[in-house]
C-alpha positions as MATLAB code, in Angstrom:
seq = 'MTVPGVSGATVVFALILAALVLFVTEALPNDVTAIGVIAALVLLEPWTGVDARSAISGFANPATVTIIAMYMLSAGIQNTGLVRRLGIHLADRVGGSEFRALVATVCTAGPLAGFINNTPVVAVFIPMITDLAAETRTSPSKLLLPLSYAAILGGTLTVIGTSTNILASDFARLLIDGRDGIGMFEFTGLGLVVFGVGIAYLLTIGRRLIPERVPVDADPIDEFDLEDNLAMMRVRPDSPVVGRPLDELDAALGTDAALGTDAAAGTGGDVRILQLRRDGEAYAGPDSAEPVRAEDRLVVHGTLQAINRLRETAGLGQLLGQDVTEETFEGTDTDGTLARALVPDASGYVGETIAETGLAEYHDTTVLAVRREGELVRTGLSELSLRAGDLLLVRTTPASIRYFTDAGDLLVADETAVDRLASADAATIAPISDTAPAAVAIMAGVVGVAALGFLPIVIAALAGVFAMVVTGCLRTADAYDAVSWNVVFLLAGVIPLGLAMDRTGGAAMLSELLVSTADVLPLLAVLFLFTVVTGLLANVITPVATVVLMIPVAVDSAARLGANEFAFLLAVTFAGATSFMTPVGYQTNLMVYGPGGYRFGDFLRVGGPLQLLLAVVTTVGIAVGWGL';
ca = [
      -3.752  -32.696   69.082;
      -6.452  -35.287   68.458;
      -8.469  -37.062   71.097;
      -7.752  -40.836   71.154;
     -10.652  -42.927   69.934;
     -12.387  -40.064   68.119;
     -12.100  -40.404   64.339;
     -12.086  -37.507   61.904;
     -15.205  -38.851   60.217;
     -17.062  -38.836   63.537;
     -16.133  -35.201   64.138;
     -17.166  -34.190   60.619;
     -20.498  -36.020   60.894;
     -21.126  -34.283   64.234;
     -20.376  -30.947   62.586;
     -22.710  -31.789   59.694;
     -25.443  -32.765   62.149;
     -25.056  -29.459   64.011;
     -25.205  -27.559   60.721;
     -28.310  -29.489   59.646;
     -30.064  -28.635   62.911;
     -29.286  -24.962   62.397;
     -30.395  -25.111   58.755;
     -33.709  -26.744   59.657;
     -34.513  -24.653   62.743;
     -33.196  -21.420   61.192;
     -31.889  -20.434   64.619;
     -29.271  -18.578   62.600;
     -29.428  -17.424   58.974;
     -28.070  -20.126   56.671;
     -25.168  -18.005   55.506;
     -24.145  -17.305   59.102;
     -24.253  -21.038   59.823;
     -22.001  -21.602   56.802;
     -19.489  -19.071   58.099;
     -19.526  -20.879   61.436;
     -18.806  -24.135   59.589;
     -15.702  -22.576   58.004;
     -14.406  -21.480   61.393;
     -15.194  -24.838   63.028;
     -13.418  -26.801   60.283;
     -10.195  -24.871   60.892;
     -10.476  -25.017   64.688;
     -10.901  -28.782   64.415;
      -8.212  -29.206   61.754;
      -6.517  -32.171   63.509;
      -9.733  -34.146   62.921;
     -11.167  -32.507   59.783;
      -7.941  -32.215   57.801;
      -9.045  -28.780   56.573;
      -6.552  -25.938   57.032;
      -7.325  -22.240   56.708;
      -6.475  -22.122   52.994;
      -8.745  -25.069   52.222;
     -11.535  -23.687   54.435;
     -11.855  -20.516   52.354;
     -11.346  -22.274   49.034;
     -15.102  -22.126   48.440;
     -14.855  -18.396   47.759;
     -12.443  -19.041   44.876;
     -14.305  -22.068   43.561;
     -15.260  -21.674   39.865;
     -18.867  -22.548   40.719;
     -19.071  -19.739   43.292;
     -17.598  -17.184   40.893;
     -19.881  -18.348   38.076;
     -22.957  -17.992   40.276;
     -21.929  -14.446   41.237;
     -21.485  -13.566   37.562;
     -24.844  -15.111   36.621;
     -26.623  -13.021   39.256;
     -25.089   -9.933   37.661;
     -25.948  -10.986   34.110;
     -29.531  -11.657   35.201;
     -29.693   -8.141   36.624;
     -28.556   -6.745   33.274;
     -31.415   -8.542   31.506;
     -33.810   -7.515   34.257;
     -32.918   -3.846   33.782;
     -33.994   -3.959   30.142;
     -37.675   -4.188   31.097;
     -38.194   -7.063   28.644;
     -39.368   -9.559   31.257;
     -41.998   -7.220   32.661;
     -43.181   -6.135   29.228;
     -43.598   -9.799   28.297;
     -45.697  -10.386   31.401;
     -47.957   -7.429   30.608;
     -48.537   -8.621   27.035;
     -49.390  -12.082   28.329;
     -51.870  -10.617   30.798;
     -53.591   -8.818   27.916;
     -54.067  -12.072   26.027;
     -55.510  -14.480   28.574;
     -59.026  -13.251   27.876;
     -60.327  -13.684   31.421;
     -59.707  -17.445   31.419;
     -58.245  -19.057   34.515;
     -56.761  -21.950   32.540;
     -55.171  -19.663   29.929;
     -53.768  -17.550   32.773;
     -52.234  -20.680   34.286;
     -50.780  -21.780   30.940;
     -49.348  -18.305   30.314;
     -47.790  -18.260   33.778;
     -46.001  -21.604   33.688;
     -45.030  -21.554   30.007;
     -43.419  -18.127   30.275;
     -41.687  -18.172   33.661;
     -40.259  -21.665   33.131;
     -38.248  -21.135   29.922;
     -37.018  -17.738   31.153;
     -35.633  -19.392   34.293;
     -33.491  -21.640   32.117;
     -31.285  -18.692   31.168;
     -31.625  -16.036   33.855;
     -31.839  -16.420   37.605;
     -35.333  -17.555   38.550;
     -35.551  -15.357   41.651;
     -35.879  -12.040   39.744;
     -38.213  -13.755   37.259;
     -40.588  -14.693   40.083;
     -40.127  -11.266   41.693;
     -41.300   -9.547   38.500;
     -44.149  -11.972   37.919;
     -45.694  -11.955   41.428;
     -47.446   -8.555   41.130;
     -48.501   -9.251   37.551;
     -49.873  -12.682   38.452;
     -51.745  -11.214   41.423;
     -53.344   -8.640   39.134;
     -53.981  -11.282   36.477;
     -55.800  -13.392   39.059;
     -58.102  -10.467   39.835;
     -58.835   -9.914   36.118;
     -59.726  -13.563   35.599;
     -61.734  -13.826   38.826;
     -59.244  -16.406   40.102;
     -57.713  -16.836   43.545;
     -54.029  -15.809   43.337;
     -53.303  -18.995   45.282;
     -54.153  -20.976   42.133;
     -51.447  -19.215   40.103;
     -48.597  -18.311   42.452;
     -47.553  -21.823   43.455;
     -47.426  -22.942   39.790;
     -45.347  -19.815   39.100;
     -42.719  -20.924   41.616;
     -42.768  -24.548   40.487;
     -42.456  -23.575   36.812;
     -39.452  -21.366   37.608;
     -37.838  -24.285   39.462;
     -38.548  -26.655   36.569;
     -37.035  -24.165   34.128;
     -33.758  -24.421   36.004;
     -33.322  -27.984   34.710;
     -33.071  -26.843   31.082;
     -29.461  -25.588   31.048;
     -26.299  -25.698   33.138;
     -26.767  -22.030   34.063;
     -30.399  -22.594   35.063;
     -29.644  -22.925   38.789;
     -26.702  -22.571   41.138;
     -26.822  -26.312   41.858;
     -26.339  -27.100   38.165;
     -23.278  -24.861   38.048;
     -21.959  -26.495   41.200;
     -22.565  -29.972   39.765;
     -20.638  -29.042   36.624;
     -17.614  -28.158   38.727;
     -17.929  -31.413   40.689;
     -18.018  -33.340   37.398;
     -14.736  -31.703   36.453;
     -13.120  -32.543   39.789;
     -14.470  -36.029   40.483;
     -14.915  -37.757   37.126;
     -11.830  -38.555   35.060;
     -11.883  -37.227   31.528;
     -14.671  -34.718   32.186;
     -14.279  -30.961   31.903;
     -17.577  -30.098   33.571;
     -21.016  -30.365   31.973;
     -21.861  -28.848   28.607;
     -24.296  -25.928   28.466;
     -27.031  -28.041   26.839;
     -25.731  -31.527   27.671;
     -28.778  -32.495   29.730;
     -31.298  -30.178   28.047;
     -33.079  -33.168   26.486;
     -33.767  -34.671   29.900;
     -34.578  -31.211   31.238;
     -37.241  -30.755   28.547;
     -38.828  -34.076   29.511;
     -38.809  -33.159   33.217;
     -40.151  -29.689   32.405;
     -42.885  -31.084   30.172;
     -44.018  -33.679   32.708;
     -43.962  -31.102   35.497;
     -46.001  -28.580   33.510;
     -48.510  -31.261   32.513;
     -48.916  -32.142   36.198;
     -49.475  -28.493   37.153;
     -52.101  -28.052   34.443;
     -54.038  -31.172   35.457;
     -53.613  -32.905   38.818;
     -51.740  -30.075   40.520;
     -54.337  -27.544   39.421;
     -56.988  -29.463   41.355;
     -54.818  -29.957   44.450;
     -53.928  -26.285   44.909;
     -56.297  -24.701   47.457;
     -57.873  -21.266   47.131;
     -56.344  -19.767   50.262;
     -56.874  -16.150   49.195;
     -60.494  -15.519   48.156;
     -61.169  -13.985   44.774;
     -61.217  -10.172   45.034;
     -60.336  -10.418   48.718;
     -60.264   -7.080   50.471;
     -56.834   -6.880   52.148;
     -58.495   -5.663   55.336;
     -60.433   -8.927   55.491;
     -57.501  -10.991   54.220;
     -55.330   -9.793   57.107;
     -58.233   -9.867   59.593;
     -57.827   -6.192   60.543;
     -61.440   -5.337   61.309;
     -60.603   -4.714   64.981;
     -57.375   -2.837   64.207;
     -58.749   -0.136   61.921;
     -61.435    2.364   62.810;
     -63.003    5.556   61.489;
     -63.483    8.184   64.228;
     -65.439   11.452   64.239;
     -63.750   14.499   65.768;
     -66.135   16.063   68.264;
     -66.259   19.890   68.519;
     -64.861   19.806   72.071;
     -61.997   17.437   71.209;
     -58.489   18.603   72.207;
     -57.186   17.550   68.787;
     -59.141   20.297   66.966;
     -56.679   22.710   65.363;
     -53.705   20.369   65.633;
     -51.885   19.633   62.348;
     -52.205   15.994   61.355;
     -48.459   15.308   61.397;
     -48.035   16.947   64.806;
     -50.955   14.977   66.205;
     -49.582   11.671   64.906;
     -46.164   12.457   66.357;
     -47.813   13.166   69.701;
     -49.527    9.789   69.607;
     -46.280    8.063   68.696;
     -44.415    9.575   71.654;
     -47.229    9.455   74.221;
     -47.233   13.254   74.349;
     -50.210   14.947   75.910;
     -53.193   15.671   73.719;
     -54.531   18.318   75.999;
     -55.670   16.208   78.906;
     -53.753   14.392   81.580;
     -55.248   11.064   80.585;
     -54.537   11.415   76.892;
     -51.011   10.061   77.134;
     -52.306    6.532   77.573;
     -52.356    5.400   73.936;
     -49.048    3.634   74.432;
     -47.726    4.936   71.118;
     -49.670    2.145   69.414;
     -52.005    4.277   67.241;
     -51.185    5.791   63.844;
     -53.386    8.186   61.862;
     -53.626    6.896   58.300;
     -56.078    9.332   56.787;
     -58.155   12.460   57.439;
     -61.482   12.670   55.569;
     -63.540   15.827   55.129;
     -66.412   16.707   52.775;
     -65.479   14.086   50.200;
     -61.781   14.944   50.323;
     -59.047   12.964   52.013;
     -55.549   13.733   53.316;
     -53.039   10.923   53.707;
     -51.536   10.611   57.158;
     -49.442   10.730   59.069;
     -47.335   13.422   57.376;
     -49.959   15.884   56.143;
     -49.857   19.303   57.784;
     -53.623   19.737   57.363;
     -55.168   21.009   60.649;
     -57.819   18.810   62.212;
     -61.317   20.336   62.307;
     -64.463   19.443   64.157;
     -66.543   16.764   62.423;
     -63.501   15.464   60.489;
     -63.173   11.724   60.113;
     -59.886   10.119   61.152;
     -58.894    6.654   59.962;
     -56.669    5.182   62.650;
     -54.708    1.949   63.055;
     -53.716    0.240   66.293;
     -54.709   -2.398   68.769;
     -58.352   -2.493   69.802;
     -57.403   -1.412   73.318;
     -55.289    1.518   72.090;
     -58.026    2.697   69.716;
     -60.585    2.629   72.541;
     -58.234    4.581   74.819;
     -57.723    7.168   72.087;
     -61.475    7.498   71.573;
     -62.058    8.108   75.268;
     -59.186   10.527   75.903;
     -59.159   12.554   72.677;
     -62.855   13.305   72.379;
     -63.434   11.113   69.340;
     -66.566    9.201   68.474;
     -66.384    5.873   66.647;
     -68.632    5.798   63.603;
     -70.673    2.637   63.765;
     -71.392    1.091   60.389;
     -68.454    2.935   58.803;
     -66.085    0.021   58.193;
     -62.583    0.691   56.918;
     -61.998   -1.193   53.652;
     -59.587   -1.028   50.730;
     -61.999    1.431   49.119;
     -61.358    3.805   52.039;
     -57.802    4.261   50.762;
     -58.190    3.640   47.028;
     -61.468    5.495   46.459;
     -60.143    8.964   47.286;
     -57.547   11.133   45.597;
     -54.615   10.939   48.012;
     -51.053    9.698   47.826;
     -51.908    6.918   50.260;
     -52.520    3.390   49.000;
     -52.756   -0.096   50.454;
     -50.321   -2.680   49.167;
     -48.977   -6.112   50.004;
     -45.189   -6.087   50.184;
     -42.955   -9.133   50.351;
     -39.629   -9.175   52.187;
     -37.182  -10.840   49.749;
     -34.266  -12.927   50.872;
     -31.730  -10.242   49.933;
     -33.609   -7.382   51.638;
     -31.641   -5.099   53.899;
     -34.594   -5.186   56.281;
     -34.138   -8.870   57.124;
     -33.201   -9.148   60.790;
     -34.295   -5.592   61.620;
     -37.365   -4.737   63.647;
     -40.045   -2.765   61.827;
     -39.157    0.228   63.979;
     -35.485   -0.075   62.998;
     -36.285   -0.123   59.274;
     -37.450    3.492   59.413;
     -40.376    2.694   57.117;
     -42.681    5.140   58.875;
     -40.146    7.930   59.415;
     -38.369    7.892   56.053;
     -40.766    6.250   53.603;
     -44.263    7.326   54.720;
     -45.127    3.658   55.122;
     -47.139    2.151   57.952;
     -47.078   -1.601   58.453;
     -50.612   -2.711   59.345;
     -50.101   -6.490   59.615;
     -47.616   -9.248   58.805;
     -48.346  -12.713   57.447;
     -45.622  -15.188   58.380;
     -45.696  -18.930   57.668;
     -49.478  -18.959   57.552;
     -49.841  -16.952   60.784;
     -51.002  -13.348   61.123;
     -49.232  -10.812   63.336;
     -51.261   -7.678   64.038;
     -49.942   -6.427   67.396;
     -46.497   -5.528   68.676;
     -45.420   -4.805   65.116;
     -42.805   -2.164   65.898;
     -40.676   -4.729   67.754;
     -41.211   -7.554   65.248;
     -37.993   -8.620   63.501;
     -38.559   -9.140   59.795;
     -37.707  -12.413   58.069;
     -37.352  -13.337   54.412;
     -40.752  -14.386   53.094;
     -42.778  -12.137   55.395;
     -45.770  -10.546   53.656;
     -46.573   -7.052   54.917;
     -49.810   -5.155   54.473;
     -48.723   -1.532   54.272;
     -50.264    1.871   53.811;
     -47.700    3.571   51.625;
     -47.227    6.051   48.763;
     -46.354    5.696   45.059;
     -42.984    7.377   45.671;
     -42.162    4.821   48.344;
     -43.277    1.965   46.084;
     -40.860    3.240   43.451;
     -38.062    3.351   46.027;
     -38.777   -0.185   47.300;
     -38.875   -1.485   43.724;
     -35.559    0.129   42.803;
     -33.789   -0.751   46.058;
     -35.125   -4.299   46.242;
     -35.781   -4.113   49.983;
     -39.488   -4.838   49.525;
     -41.281   -6.479   46.627;
     -44.696   -4.897   46.118;
     -46.997   -7.803   45.295;
     -49.906   -5.768   43.889;
     -49.699   -4.749   40.257;
     -52.544   -2.261   40.771;
     -50.474   -0.463   43.407;
     -47.462   -0.367   41.099;
     -49.590    0.951   38.254;
     -50.439    4.057   40.260;
     -46.953    5.220   39.282;
     -47.930    5.493   35.647;
     -50.728    5.135   33.159;
     -52.060    1.795   32.024;
     -50.080    1.980   28.776;
     -47.672   -0.970   28.638;
     -44.871    1.140   27.174;
     -45.156    3.537   30.107;
     -45.505    0.919   32.832;
     -42.723   -1.281   31.446;
     -40.453    0.811   29.217;
     -37.809   -1.031   27.228;
     -34.304    0.244   27.910;
     -32.154    1.510   25.045;
     -29.554   -0.997   26.154;
     -31.903   -3.983   25.699;
     -30.428   -5.146   22.349;
     -26.907   -5.030   23.739;
     -27.879   -6.847   26.948;
     -29.663   -9.625   25.054;
     -26.754   -9.957   22.619;
     -24.247  -10.197   25.467;
     -26.299  -12.851   27.280;
     -26.670  -14.820   24.051;
     -22.929  -14.498   23.498;
     -22.158  -15.869   26.964;
     -24.424  -18.877   26.370;
     -23.073  -19.466   22.868;
     -19.387  -19.187   23.769;
     -19.798  -21.525   26.737;
     -21.954  -23.983   24.777;
     -19.402  -24.222   21.946;
     -16.573  -24.732   24.389;
     -14.578  -21.660   23.360;
     -14.307  -20.557   26.999;
     -15.144  -22.113   30.372;
     -18.519  -20.977   31.702;
     -16.911  -19.005   34.528;
     -14.745  -16.955   32.129;
     -17.571  -16.462   29.637;
     -19.861  -15.221   32.421;
     -17.244  -12.816   33.806;
     -16.580  -11.495   30.303;
     -20.315  -10.970   29.915;
     -20.479   -8.944   33.124;
     -17.561   -6.816   31.910;
     -19.302   -6.235   28.577;
     -22.575   -5.248   30.239;
     -20.866   -2.708   32.485;
     -18.792   -1.232   29.640;
     -21.814   -0.901   27.339;
     -23.943    0.728   30.043;
     -26.346   -2.206   30.394;
     -25.429   -2.583   34.040;
     -24.093   -0.160   36.613;
     -21.363   -1.426   38.894;
     -23.463   -0.719   41.981;
     -26.436   -2.593   40.497;
     -24.195   -5.535   39.663;
     -23.062   -5.920   43.260;
     -26.576   -5.336   44.597;
     -27.945   -8.091   42.334;
     -25.873  -10.806   44.006;
     -27.573  -12.834   46.733;
     -24.535  -12.776   48.968;
     -26.200  -15.055   51.494;
     -26.282  -17.778   48.821;
     -22.638  -17.109   47.990;
     -21.559  -17.415   51.628;
     -23.705  -20.524   52.049;
     -22.028  -22.093   49.038;
     -18.533  -21.055   50.119;
     -19.179  -22.470   53.589;
     -20.508  -25.891   52.629;
     -17.909  -26.596   49.904;
     -15.106  -27.136   52.464;
     -17.527  -29.278   54.475;
     -17.712  -31.609   51.494;
     -13.923  -31.472   51.336;
     -13.706  -32.558   54.988;
     -16.046  -35.484   54.310;
     -13.736  -36.666   51.555;
     -10.479  -36.253   53.509;
     -11.750  -37.996   56.652;
     -13.343  -40.884   54.801;
     -16.869  -39.815   55.708;
     -18.018  -39.819   52.080;
     -16.588  -43.295   51.634;
     -18.465  -44.531   54.710;
     -21.771  -43.235   53.354;
     -20.951  -44.732   49.977;
     -20.381  -48.156   51.530;
     -23.723  -47.919   53.298;
     -25.592  -47.009   50.129;
     -23.651  -49.463   47.989;
     -24.768  -52.260   50.321;
     -28.337  -51.671   49.106;
     -27.222  -53.065   45.737;
     -27.176  -56.515   47.361;
     -30.968  -56.455   47.498;
     -31.875  -53.814   44.900;
     -31.213  -53.566   41.158;
     -28.916  -50.785   40.017;
     -31.837  -48.739   38.673;
     -33.460  -48.830   42.137;
     -30.194  -47.678   43.758;
     -30.148  -44.706   41.370;
     -33.774  -43.981   42.265;
     -32.841  -44.153   45.954;
     -30.197  -41.453   45.445;
     -32.746  -39.291   43.648;
     -35.330  -39.613   46.416;
     -32.880  -39.092   49.307;
     -31.346  -36.043   47.624;
     -34.776  -34.558   46.957;
     -35.855  -35.002   50.567;
     -32.670  -33.407   51.895;
     -32.901  -30.497   49.459;
     -36.360  -29.645   50.798;
     -34.961  -29.350   54.303;
     -31.360  -28.111   54.228;
     -31.342  -26.150   50.941;
     -30.375  -27.533   47.512;
     -26.855  -26.084   47.587;
     -25.886  -27.821   50.832;
     -27.493  -31.063   49.667;
     -25.660  -31.163   46.344;
     -22.314  -30.430   48.004;
     -22.781  -33.307   50.434;
     -24.424  -35.838   48.098;
     -22.517  -35.585   44.805;
     -19.195  -36.927   46.194;
     -21.123  -39.771   47.837;
     -22.998  -40.540   44.614;
     -19.883  -40.523   42.430;
     -17.953  -42.696   44.894;
     -20.874  -45.123   45.156;
     -21.099  -45.418   41.382;
     -17.366  -46.172   41.196;
     -17.695  -48.926   43.821;
     -20.639  -50.427   41.931;
     -18.888  -50.206   38.594;
     -21.715  -47.986   37.404;
     -21.802  -44.800   35.317;
     -20.471  -42.083   37.624;
     -21.955  -39.283   35.518;
     -25.396  -40.879   35.665;
     -25.332  -40.842   39.468;
     -24.072  -37.251   39.479;
     -26.963  -36.235   37.214;
     -29.480  -37.931   39.509;
     -28.285  -35.827   42.442;
     -28.145  -32.697   40.274;
     -31.742  -32.962   39.059;
     -33.075  -33.976   42.481;
     -31.266  -31.071   44.137;
     -32.627  -28.612   41.578;
     -36.278  -29.624   42.067;
     -37.457  -28.899   45.605;
     -41.235  -28.665   45.768;
     -42.312  -30.064   49.151;
     -41.565  -27.199   51.555;
     -41.670  -23.399   51.337;
     -38.076  -23.246   52.596;
     -36.757  -25.787   50.091;
     -36.289  -23.189   47.379;
     -36.234  -19.406   47.480;
     -39.056  -18.955   44.969;
     -41.317  -21.138   47.130;
     -40.667  -18.786   50.023;
     -41.445  -15.791   47.812;
     -44.965  -16.996   46.940;
     -45.689  -18.375   50.428;
     -47.138  -15.154   51.839;
     -48.818  -13.634   48.737;
     -50.565  -16.942   48.071;
     -51.724  -17.271   51.678;
     -50.435  -20.852   51.684;
     -49.958  -23.165   54.618;
     -46.910  -25.355   55.048;
     -48.928  -28.470   54.241;
     -50.023  -27.065   50.868;
     -46.494  -27.493   49.534;
     -46.427  -31.083   50.723;
     -49.847  -31.845   49.241;
     -49.081  -30.357   45.818;
     -45.309  -30.759   45.706;
     -45.067  -34.251   47.220;
     -46.673  -36.109   44.268;
     -44.744  -33.899   41.838;
     -41.458  -34.680   43.601;
     -42.112  -38.428   43.449;
     -43.284  -38.295   39.825;
     -40.188  -36.414   38.705;
     -37.920  -38.750   40.702;
     -39.260  -41.620   38.573;
     -39.011  -39.632   35.332;
     -35.475  -38.476   36.121;
     -34.246  -41.955   37.050;
     -35.681  -43.586   33.941;
     -34.532  -40.701   31.733;
     -30.951  -40.932   32.981;
     -30.910  -44.718   32.546;
     -32.167  -44.386   28.957;
     -30.042  -41.391   28.005;
     -26.726  -42.216   29.654;
     -26.960  -45.830   30.742;
     -26.011  -47.313   34.094;
];
């Protein structure tokens, strides 16, 4: 039963406002917010006009199913090893030049992102670009942001380039009479112009605006400001730790067990033993069973207070002038290595505390520090809940690196650490799968069949997934693991929100407001206004949510103005697919945020001019190519 005086549009706008607040503040994960939207729409059905069947219609939407299939197809291509092999060959050919490294980065990642999901492209390229930066004596900050931007720009080349393009194609089918979606290469011409202008900006103006946040050849100990959290201690002959196996000693520290004196239990469980050094040899802690001897050197990690307590109670002497550096771990023959590891959006560790992840217990991995949104966290790590985009400095092992790489829970952002798994031979580091020809042929078939109109994109993509599984290019488990289910739930949740806007007249109200600007602005300026507003929203509330909310408004506004409805839909599509101004605007921006050491304002400084430039290019390009 409705409340008198409260319109359905008012209720829907209030719900949208609440969702926007949650999207911006990230008080809840975006996909959880979307699920809440579904439930709220049904609970408020008398006002929203959305019943239970309509509320879950987003899960059966062709765009949602197509996006799921494209994630799986991208995984099949990823498994071939072709993308990584390409990156290694490019790294061999830049000849130590920063500019050539930048050109190789943007001109390779961009076109690839036009056909396979840009998230795995960036995931593969991050460690290679980091290593490439070291080879060319370049700050990785100068290359990682262009990597993300190029991958975003590549998404404008084809309909399958981004999830927002696929979503826009379905909206074109539903909202514009006589249209059966958008052709595979229908806007590729405009996409090439946008891509070309964007790349030219990155190679000139953008190159000069990008700061060097991470110094060239930065020691990770210095980069994460860990000088006070790592120490090398000498074991005195009268120390109670003499004779204790390293793993038993570390376990005692972790549980506050006695070390032989009543006072020794005061370390608070905040100290880990990372390495034992003796006569030029080293044993990786904390799981080595090597007994501790007098005069051994122990490399320990913890808070300054905990390290000092350990020194006093365990009969250890701190070695002045013996700083712990990356060379401490890399310069000796042990299984231990330092690495930077990124928490991807789809990681199973997101939302878990570091203690809950079991990294130390099950994967011989100690988290030394966390970089989050430009801030460093070095204390209280065990109780820190991980978020997507966190950059961890870890002491880990090659076996664990292999596990993280295969499972996708952590993305190791140091190519040198990954290369410890194998020799420097490209064929060994990045072997090409026997199924590569079949996988490439299947992907080409999906694109070709959809482009020629033989099958709808959604059916062609599903058939491609079937073919990849049958031919052994993709395991069923890998296919499901490849899907970013948070994106799927976000999409399925905001689609019925757009439906509620339409049924309650909310979209029409916004259209009237925007149409009124035509009284004082020419039609081209109104189109530009849609492009700018969409771009700003996409940087804040995610591109998917923005496109769902803005496309119906844009199409309705065009109809009221007697303008080209498809032109207005394209303006929203391109603006939604190009989010450069915030690290949270697009997933690839978040992925390079930590490894590049960027600050929030860096995205605004570099991405702001690019966003405005492309808004102008897109508006003019649409007016010339499709007319108003």
